[in-house]
CSV table of C-alpha atoms in Angstrom, one decimal:
chain,number,residue,atom,x,y,z
A,72,MET,CA,9.1,42.1,43.3
A,73,THR,CA,8.8,38.8,45.1
A,74,ASP,CA,11.3,36.0,44.7
A,75,THR,CA,8.5,33.4,45.0
A,76,VAL,CA,8.1,31.6,41.6
A,77,SER,CA,4.8,29.9,42.4
A,78,ARG,CA,2.4,30.0,45.4
A,79,PHE,CA,2.4,26.2,45.2
A,80,GLY,CA,6.2,25.9,45.3
A,81,THR,CA,8.5,24.6,42.7
A,82,VAL,CA,10.5,21.5,41.8
A,83,GLU,CA,14.1,21.7,40.9
A,84,LEU,CA,15.3,20.2,37.6
A,85,PRO,CA,17.3,17.3,39.3
A,86,ASP,CA,14.1,16.3,41.2
A,87,LEU,CA,12.0,15.7,38.1
A,88,PRO,CA,11.5,12.3,36.6
A,89,GLU,CA,14.3,11.4,34.1
A,90,ASP,CA,12.2,11.9,30.9
A,91,LEU,CA,11.1,15.4,32.0
A,92,ARG,CA,14.6,16.2,33.3
A,93,ALA,CA,16.0,15.4,29.8
A,94,ARG,CA,13.3,17.3,28.0
A,95,ILE,CA,13.4,20.4,30.1
A,96,GLY,CA,17.2,20.2,30.3
A,97,ALA,CA,17.3,20.5,26.5
A,98,ILE,CA,15.2,23.6,26.7
A,99,ALA,CA,17.4,25.1,29.4
A,100,GLU,CA,20.5,24.3,27.4
A,101,LYS,CA,19.1,26.2,24.4
A,102,SER,CA,17.8,29.2,26.4
A,103,GLY,CA,20.4,29.3,29.2
A,104,PHE,CA,17.8,28.9,32.0
A,105,VAL,CA,14.9,26.8,33.1
A,106,PRO,CA,11.6,28.6,32.4
A,107,ASN,CA,9.7,28.9,35.7
A,108,VAL,CA,6.5,27.3,34.2
A,109,PHE,CA,8.3,23.9,34.2
A,110,LEU,CA,9.5,24.3,37.8
A,111,GLY,CA,6.0,25.3,38.8
A,112,LEU,CA,4.2,22.5,37.0
A,113,GLY,CA,6.9,20.0,38.0
A,114,HIS,CA,5.1,18.8,41.2
A,115,ARG,CA,2.5,17.2,38.9
A,116,PRO,CA,4.7,15.2,36.4
A,117,ALA,CA,1.8,13.6,34.5
A,118,GLU,CA,0.2,17.1,33.9
A,119,LEU,CA,3.6,18.6,33.0
A,120,ARG,CA,4.1,15.8,30.3
A,121,ALA,CA,0.6,16.4,28.9
A,122,PHE,CA,1.2,20.2,28.9
A,123,LEU,CA,4.5,19.8,27.1
A,124,ASP,CA,3.1,17.4,24.6
A,125,TYR,CA,0.1,19.5,23.6
A,126,HIS,CA,2.2,22.7,23.7
A,127,ASP,CA,4.8,21.1,21.3
A,128,ALA,CA,2.1,19.7,19.0
A,129,LEU,CA,0.6,23.3,18.7
A,130,MET,CA,3.7,25.4,18.7
A,131,ASP,CA,6.4,23.3,16.9
A,132,SER,CA,4.4,22.4,13.8
A,133,ASP,CA,5.7,23.5,10.4
A,134,ASP,CA,2.2,23.4,8.8
A,135,GLY,CA,-0.2,26.2,8.8
A,136,LEU,CA,0.9,29.3,10.7
A,137,SER,CA,4.5,30.2,10.9
A,138,LYS,CA,6.2,29.9,14.3
A,139,ALA,CA,6.2,33.7,14.7
A,140,GLU,CA,2.5,33.8,13.9
A,141,ARG,CA,1.8,31.1,16.6
A,142,GLU,CA,3.6,33.3,19.1
A,143,LEU,CA,1.6,36.3,18.0
A,144,VAL,CA,-1.6,34.3,18.9
A,145,VAL,CA,-0.1,33.5,22.3
A,146,VAL,CA,0.7,37.1,23.1
A,147,ALA,CA,-2.7,38.4,22.0
A,148,THR,CA,-4.5,35.7,24.0
A,149,SER,CA,-2.4,36.1,27.0
A,150,GLY,CA,-2.7,39.9,26.9
A,151,ALA,CA,-6.5,39.5,26.7
A,152,ASN,CA,-6.3,37.2,29.7
A,153,HIS,CA,-4.0,39.5,31.7
A,154,CYS,CA,-1.4,36.7,32.1
A,155,THR,CA,1.9,38.4,33.0
A,156,TYR,CA,3.9,35.2,32.8
A,157,CYS,CA,2.8,34.2,29.3
A,158,VAL,CA,3.0,37.8,28.0
A,159,VAL,CA,6.5,38.2,29.2
A,160,ALA,CA,7.8,34.7,28.3
A,161,HIS,CA,6.1,34.4,24.9
A,162,GLY,CA,6.6,38.1,24.2
A,163,ALA,CA,10.3,37.4,24.3
A,164,ILE,CA,9.9,34.5,21.8
A,165,LEU,CA,7.7,36.7,19.6
A,166,ARG,CA,10.4,39.5,19.6
A,167,ILE,CA,13.0,36.9,18.6
A,168,ARG,CA,11.0,35.2,15.9
A,169,THR,CA,9.9,38.5,14.3
A,170,LYS,CA,13.1,40.4,15.0
A,171,ASP,CA,10.9,43.2,16.1
A,172,PRO,CA,11.6,44.5,19.6
A,173,HIS,CA,8.3,46.4,19.9
A,174,ILE,CA,5.6,44.0,18.5
A,175,ALA,CA,4.9,42.0,21.7
A,176,ASP,CA,4.4,45.1,23.9
A,177,HIS,CA,2.0,46.6,21.3
A,178,VAL,CA,0.0,43.4,21.0
A,179,ALA,CA,-0.2,42.7,24.7
A,180,ALA,CA,-1.0,46.2,25.8
A,181,ASN,CA,-3.5,47.2,23.0
A,182,PRO,CA,-3.8,44.7,20.2
A,183,TRP,CA,-6.4,46.8,18.4
A,184,SER,CA,-4.0,49.7,17.8
A,185,ALA,CA,-0.8,47.6,17.2
A,186,PRO,CA,0.9,48.2,13.9
A,187,LEU,CA,0.3,44.9,12.2
A,188,THR,CA,0.2,43.6,8.6
A,189,ASP,CA,-3.3,42.7,7.3
A,190,ARG,CA,-2.5,39.0,7.9
A,191,GLN,CA,-1.3,39.6,11.4
A,192,ARG,CA,-4.4,41.7,12.1
A,193,ALA,CA,-6.6,38.9,10.9
A,194,ILE,CA,-4.8,36.4,13.2
A,195,VAL,CA,-4.9,38.7,16.2
A,196,ASP,CA,-8.6,39.6,15.6
A,197,LEU,CA,-9.6,35.9,15.4
A,198,ALA,CA,-7.6,35.0,18.6
A,199,LEU,CA,-9.2,38.0,20.4
A,200,ALA,CA,-12.7,37.0,19.3
A,201,LEU,CA,-12.3,33.6,20.8
A,202,SER,CA,-10.4,34.9,23.9
A,203,VAL,CA,-12.6,37.9,24.8
A,204,ASP,CA,-16.1,36.6,24.2
A,205,SER,CA,-16.0,32.9,23.3
A,206,ALA,CA,-19.7,32.5,23.9
A,207,SER,CA,-20.5,34.7,20.9
A,208,PHE,CA,-17.8,33.3,18.7
A,209,GLY,CA,-19.4,31.9,15.6
A,210,ASP,CA,-19.6,31.6,11.8
A,211,HIS,CA,-19.2,35.4,11.4
A,212,ASP,CA,-15.7,35.2,13.0
A,213,ILE,CA,-14.8,32.3,10.7
A,214,ALA,CA,-16.1,34.2,7.6
A,215,LEU,CA,-14.0,37.3,8.5
A,216,ALA,CA,-10.9,35.1,8.8
A,217,HIS,CA,-11.7,33.5,5.4
A,218,GLU,CA,-12.2,37.0,3.9
A,219,ALA,CA,-8.8,38.0,5.3
A,220,GLY,CA,-7.2,35.0,3.4
A,221,LEU,CA,-6.8,32.6,6.3
A,222,ALA,CA,-7.2,28.9,5.4
A,223,ASP,CA,-9.2,26.5,7.5
A,224,GLN,CA,-5.9,24.9,8.9
A,225,GLU,CA,-4.7,28.3,9.9
A,226,ILE,CA,-8.0,29.1,11.6
A,227,TRP,CA,-7.8,25.8,13.5
A,228,ASP,CA,-4.2,26.7,14.6
A,229,ILE,CA,-5.4,30.0,15.9
A,230,GLY,CA,-8.3,28.5,17.8
A,231,ALA,CA,-6.4,25.6,19.2
A,232,ILE,CA,-3.5,27.8,20.4
A,233,THR,CA,-6.0,30.3,21.9
A,234,ALA,CA,-7.8,27.6,23.7
A,235,PHE,CA,-4.6,26.0,25.0
A,236,PHE,CA,-3.2,29.3,26.3
A,237,ALA,CA,-6.5,30.2,27.9
A,238,MET,CA,-5.8,27.1,30.1
A,239,SER,CA,-2.1,27.9,30.5
A,240,ASN,CA,-3.0,31.5,31.4
A,241,ARG,CA,-5.4,30.3,34.1
A,242,LEU,CA,-2.8,27.9,35.5
A,243,ALA,CA,-0.3,30.8,35.7
A,244,HIS,CA,-2.9,32.8,37.5
A,245,LEU,CA,-3.6,29.9,39.9
A,246,MET,CA,0.1,29.6,40.6
A,247,SER,CA,0.8,33.3,40.7
A,248,LEU,CA,3.6,32.3,38.4
A,249,ARG,CA,6.5,34.8,38.2
A,250,PRO,CA,8.3,35.2,34.8
A,251,ASN,CA,12.0,34.5,34.7
A,252,ASN,CA,14.1,37.7,34.7
A,253,GLU,CA,15.9,36.6,31.6
A,254,PHE,CA,12.7,36.8,29.5
A,255,TYR,CA,12.4,40.6,30.0
A,256,LEU,CA,15.4,41.5,27.9
A,257,MET,CA,15.2,38.7,25.3
A,258,GLY,CA,14.7,40.0,21.8
A,259,ARG,CA,15.0,43.7,22.8
A,260,THR,CA,18.7,44.2,22.2
A,261,PRO,CA,21.2,42.5,19.9
A,262,ARG,CA,22.9,39.4,21.4
A,263,PRO,CA,26.6,39.9,22.2
């Protein structure tokens, strides 16, 4: 495994503008490390700010989908897009939020056979419909989501998160972004 975090290099936390240093420092304090995505995007501060703002608007909302369901969308989307960084990083968050050490691996590797609740299945199916073949996405996909009990606001959440992470996945591919080692074990074993 390579030690290179990004093919475009990285920026260390002290080298970021003050507002980003404070924002990412708070994340690092909570998690115990700085996620590599911030170090990889740090050489473009304006883009990193926009990335963080949109990410937080989508993922930190208390309306619509639960935070665990939002992470489920990210893992399904990132698995469909073969994004190792996002599968590993958000798989860790999904495991923690669901308290299920297996769910992220199932959804990333084969979402169609993953043991999910009916609601989780509807969420994953809608994310995959938009991820895998967005050109054929249409009213039939929305109708299936409604039939499964998803409200319009939840459908929007799924679509917006899927779209944002399609971009994020492609940035991770562009950078050849390596996941932090810490993500691999998170949510798999009880914390000491």
